[in-house]
Amino acid sequence: MARYQVGIQTEARIIEATRSLLAEDGMEATTLKAICDRAEVRSGSFYNLFDSKEDAIIRVVRESIEAVDPDPHHAGTDTVDDLVEAYIRFFDEEPKMARVYVKAALAGDSSANGARRRFLRHHQRRVERFADAMQRGNTSLTPEDGAVQAELLLGALDGLAFRWALDQSFDFPKHALLAAERLV
Amino acid sequence: MARYQVGIQTEARIIEATRSLLAEDGMEATTLKAICDRAEVRSGSFYNLFDSKEDAIIRVVRESIEAVDPDPHHAGTDTVDDLVEAYIRFFDEEPKMARVYVKAALAGDSSANGARRRFLRHHQRRVERFADAMQRGNTSLTPEDGAVQAELLLGALDGLAFRWALDQSFDFPKHALLAAERLV
DNA sequence: ACACAATTTGAGTATACACTCCAAGTTTGG
DNA sequence: CCAAACTTGGAGTGTATACTCAAATTGTGT
């Protein structure tokens, strides 16, 4: 039998509760109890719809990233500048979420590598998009060099973002643009 | 009155227990109980000598980093290449510790920013050393540009290290050297 | 209105954790 | 040898966590 409307709505309420908690108060405040209280749901309902707390968090973070995607339909027309700008925008518009993104990638013990694997896949897709955009902008670039260059640029952006997560007075956009200039 | 010998030895045993736990099994395995068991000490003794678990971890990580410092006496003779090489060496020789380093910087909730502040201070000292080395290698570099360039390089190294923490098959040394070439 | 699947409930489980307290013991300098 | 300072044992505190389960209820297609 198909899903019930009420279940779909509950799921949406839980996602929204998780999203707002992460955005307002960060990872530490986003406990199962807090999510359930805000969504007006009991924990049993939560686990009827989600595999784990991590599951809900990952979905929320992914949605946040997609919301600032310059090319959500993957038409393959975005430039490196577009992609860098989107990256900067994510940190600018959703700072709390960005910190969650960085933390979640490292969270969980070494055995429970579910979250890490997902983040790695996401990173690899991003590397491909950067590499594609780089090759569109420079047709003499080999695919291998494009991939390496994309890893370098994304690495630099991630590192500067990490720096900013440590100290929010750090001028992330300025340094990110400089890094992009030098690494493309 | 001065400290007692027995206390100094206990402290050393706790540090060593913390170090080996972090290096062998990572952050998650390094609970207070595990530290005390391995150091053959009860928790009361631990808290007589350390303010918190975090305190012990930070001391261990700092010692690890200093162990691969190319210029431990700060004579101001190290080159950028030396510093980059030392950074790479740290990740190569102490991979588990390196992951701890990255995680600890983001750990703790937003109120308990003790660890973050310490890591930030350490980062700033490192930026200064990189900037100094850069100016030694290029006398026409202004102090401001040196600082920006140092932030860029360290950001890139941190980001690539983060990438490696996510997936240890990533060739960190290769990318780190490439980044250093382009950003100096 | 019926059957059956989807959903909800909420008390309950397990359990892990960092940290405290203070009496009893030990080391040290004088 | 003494007293003050330091160190230790270890049971105990407090609190928080994610997650489970079986029974009750509700939604849906026919």
CSV table of C-alpha atoms in Angstrom, one decimal, chain B residues 11-153:
chain,number,residue,atom,x,y,z
B,11,GLU,CA,51.2,12.6,35.1
B,12,ALA,CA,53.6,11.2,32.7
B,13,ARG,CA,51.8,7.8,32.8
B,14,ILE,CA,48.5,9.5,32.1
B,15,ILE,CA,50.0,11.4,29.1
B,16,GLU,CA,51.5,8.3,27.7
B,17,ALA,CA,48.2,6.3,28.1
B,18,THR,CA,46.3,9.1,26.4
B,19,ARG,CA,48.9,9.3,23.6
B,20,SER,CA,48.9,5.6,22.9
B,21,LEU,CA,45.1,5.4,23.0
B,22,LEU,CA,44.7,8.3,20.6
B,23,ALA,CA,47.4,6.9,18.2
B,24,GLU,CA,46.1,3.4,18.2
B,25,ASP,CA,42.3,3.7,18.4
B,26,GLY,CA,41.4,7.4,17.9
B,27,MET,CA,39.2,9.8,19.6
B,28,GLU,CA,36.2,7.7,20.3
B,29,ALA,CA,38.2,5.0,22.2
B,30,THR,CA,39.9,7.6,24.4
B,31,THR,CA,37.4,7.7,27.2
B,32,LEU,CA,38.3,8.7,30.7
B,33,LYS,CA,37.9,5.1,31.9
B,34,ALA,CA,40.2,3.8,29.1
B,35,ILE,CA,42.9,6.4,30.0
B,36,CYS,CA,42.7,5.6,33.7
B,37,ASP,CA,42.8,1.8,33.1
B,38,ARG,CA,45.8,2.1,30.9
B,39,ALA,CA,47.6,4.5,33.2
B,40,GLU,CA,46.7,2.3,36.2
B,41,VAL,CA,45.2,5.3,38.0
B,42,ARG,CA,41.8,6.1,39.5
B,43,SER,CA,39.8,9.0,38.2
B,44,GLY,CA,40.4,11.1,41.3
B,45,SER,CA,44.1,11.1,40.6
B,46,PHE,CA,43.4,12.1,37.0
B,47,TYR,CA,41.4,15.1,38.1
B,48,ASN,CA,44.0,16.0,40.6
B,49,LEU,CA,46.5,16.5,37.8
B,50,PHE,CA,44.3,17.5,34.8
B,51,ASP,CA,41.5,20.0,34.5
B,52,SER,CA,39.6,17.8,32.1
B,53,LYS,CA,39.9,15.0,29.6
B,54,GLU,CA,40.2,17.7,26.9
B,55,ASP,CA,43.2,19.1,28.8
B,56,ALA,CA,45.1,15.8,28.5
B,57,ILE,CA,44.2,15.4,24.8
B,58,ILE,CA,45.3,18.8,23.9
B,59,ARG,CA,48.7,18.4,25.6
B,60,VAL,CA,49.2,15.1,23.8
B,61,VAL,CA,48.4,16.5,20.4
B,62,ARG,CA,50.6,19.5,20.9
B,63,GLU,CA,53.5,17.3,21.8
B,64,SER,CA,52.9,15.2,18.7
B,65,ILE,CA,53.1,18.2,16.5
B,66,GLU,CA,56.2,19.5,18.2
B,67,ALA,CA,57.9,16.2,17.6
B,68,VAL,CA,57.9,16.7,13.9
B,69,ASP,CA,58.8,20.4,14.0
B,70,PRO,CA,61.6,21.3,11.6
B,71,ASP,CA,62.8,24.1,13.8
B,72,PRO,CA,61.8,23.4,17.4
B,73,HIS,CA,64.0,26.2,18.8
B,74,HIS,CA,62.4,28.8,16.6
B,75,ALA,CA,65.7,30.0,15.3
B,76,GLY,CA,63.9,31.4,12.3
B,77,THR,CA,66.0,29.5,9.7
B,78,ASP,CA,63.3,27.2,8.3
B,79,THR,CA,62.2,27.5,4.8
B,80,VAL,CA,58.6,27.2,3.5
B,81,ASP,CA,59.6,23.8,2.1
B,82,ASP,CA,60.7,22.7,5.5
B,83,LEU,CA,57.4,23.7,7.0
B,84,VAL,CA,55.4,22.0,4.3
B,85,GLU,CA,57.5,18.9,4.7
B,86,ALA,CA,57.0,18.9,8.4
B,87,TYR,CA,53.2,19.2,7.9
B,88,ILE,CA,53.2,16.3,5.5
B,89,ARG,CA,55.3,14.3,7.8
B,90,PHE,CA,52.9,14.8,10.7
B,91,PHE,CA,50.1,13.3,8.6
B,92,ASP,CA,52.3,10.5,7.4
B,93,GLU,CA,53.8,9.4,10.7
B,94,GLU,CA,50.9,10.0,13.0
B,95,PRO,CA,47.7,9.6,10.9
B,96,LYS,CA,45.5,8.8,13.9
B,97,MET,CA,46.8,11.8,15.8
B,98,ALA,CA,46.3,14.0,12.8
B,99,ARG,CA,42.6,13.0,12.7
B,100,VAL,CA,42.3,13.8,16.3
B,101,TYR,CA,43.9,17.2,15.7
B,102,VAL,CA,41.3,18.0,13.1
B,103,LYS,CA,38.4,16.7,15.1
B,104,ALA,CA,39.4,18.3,18.4
B,105,ALA,CA,39.4,21.7,16.7
B,106,LEU,CA,35.7,21.4,16.0
B,107,ALA,CA,34.8,19.4,19.1
B,108,GLY,CA,32.9,20.8,22.0
B,109,ASP,CA,29.8,22.8,21.9
B,110,SER,CA,29.9,26.5,21.0
B,111,SER,CA,30.0,27.6,24.7
B,112,ALA,CA,32.9,25.4,25.7
B,113,ASN,CA,35.3,27.1,23.2
B,114,GLY,CA,38.4,26.4,25.3
B,115,ALA,CA,39.7,23.9,22.8
B,116,ARG,CA,38.9,25.9,19.8
B,117,ARG,CA,40.7,28.9,21.2
B,118,ARG,CA,43.8,26.9,21.8
B,119,PHE,CA,43.8,25.5,18.3
B,120,LEU,CA,43.3,29.0,16.9
B,121,ARG,CA,46.3,30.3,18.8
B,122,HIS,CA,48.3,27.4,17.5
B,123,HIS,CA,47.1,28.1,14.0
B,124,GLN,CA,48.0,31.8,14.3
B,125,ARG,CA,51.5,31.0,15.4
B,126,ARG,CA,51.9,28.7,12.5
B,127,VAL,CA,50.6,31.3,10.1
B,128,GLU,CA,53.3,33.7,11.4
B,129,ARG,CA,56.0,31.1,10.9
B,130,PHE,CA,54.9,30.4,7.4
B,131,ALA,CA,54.7,34.1,6.6
B,132,ASP,CA,58.2,34.7,8.1
B,133,ALA,CA,59.6,31.9,6.0
B,134,MET,CA,57.9,33.3,2.9
B,135,GLN,CA,59.4,36.7,3.5
B,136,ARG,CA,62.8,35.2,3.9
B,137,GLY,CA,62.4,33.6,0.5
B,138,ASN,CA,61.0,36.6,-1.2
B,139,THR,CA,62.1,39.9,0.3
B,140,SER,CA,59.7,42.0,-1.8
B,141,LEU,CA,56.7,40.5,-0.1
B,142,THR,CA,54.9,42.9,2.2
B,143,PRO,CA,54.0,41.6,5.7
B,144,GLU,CA,50.3,41.8,4.8
B,145,ASP,CA,50.6,39.8,1.6
B,146,GLY,CA,52.8,37.3,3.4
B,147,ALA,CA,50.1,36.8,6.0
B,148,VAL,CA,47.5,36.3,3.3
B,149,GLN,CA,49.6,33.9,1.4
B,150,ALA,CA,50.4,31.9,4.5
B,151,GLU,CA,46.7,31.7,5.3
B,152,LEU,CA,46.1,30.4,1.8
B,153,LEU,CA,48.8,27.8,1.9
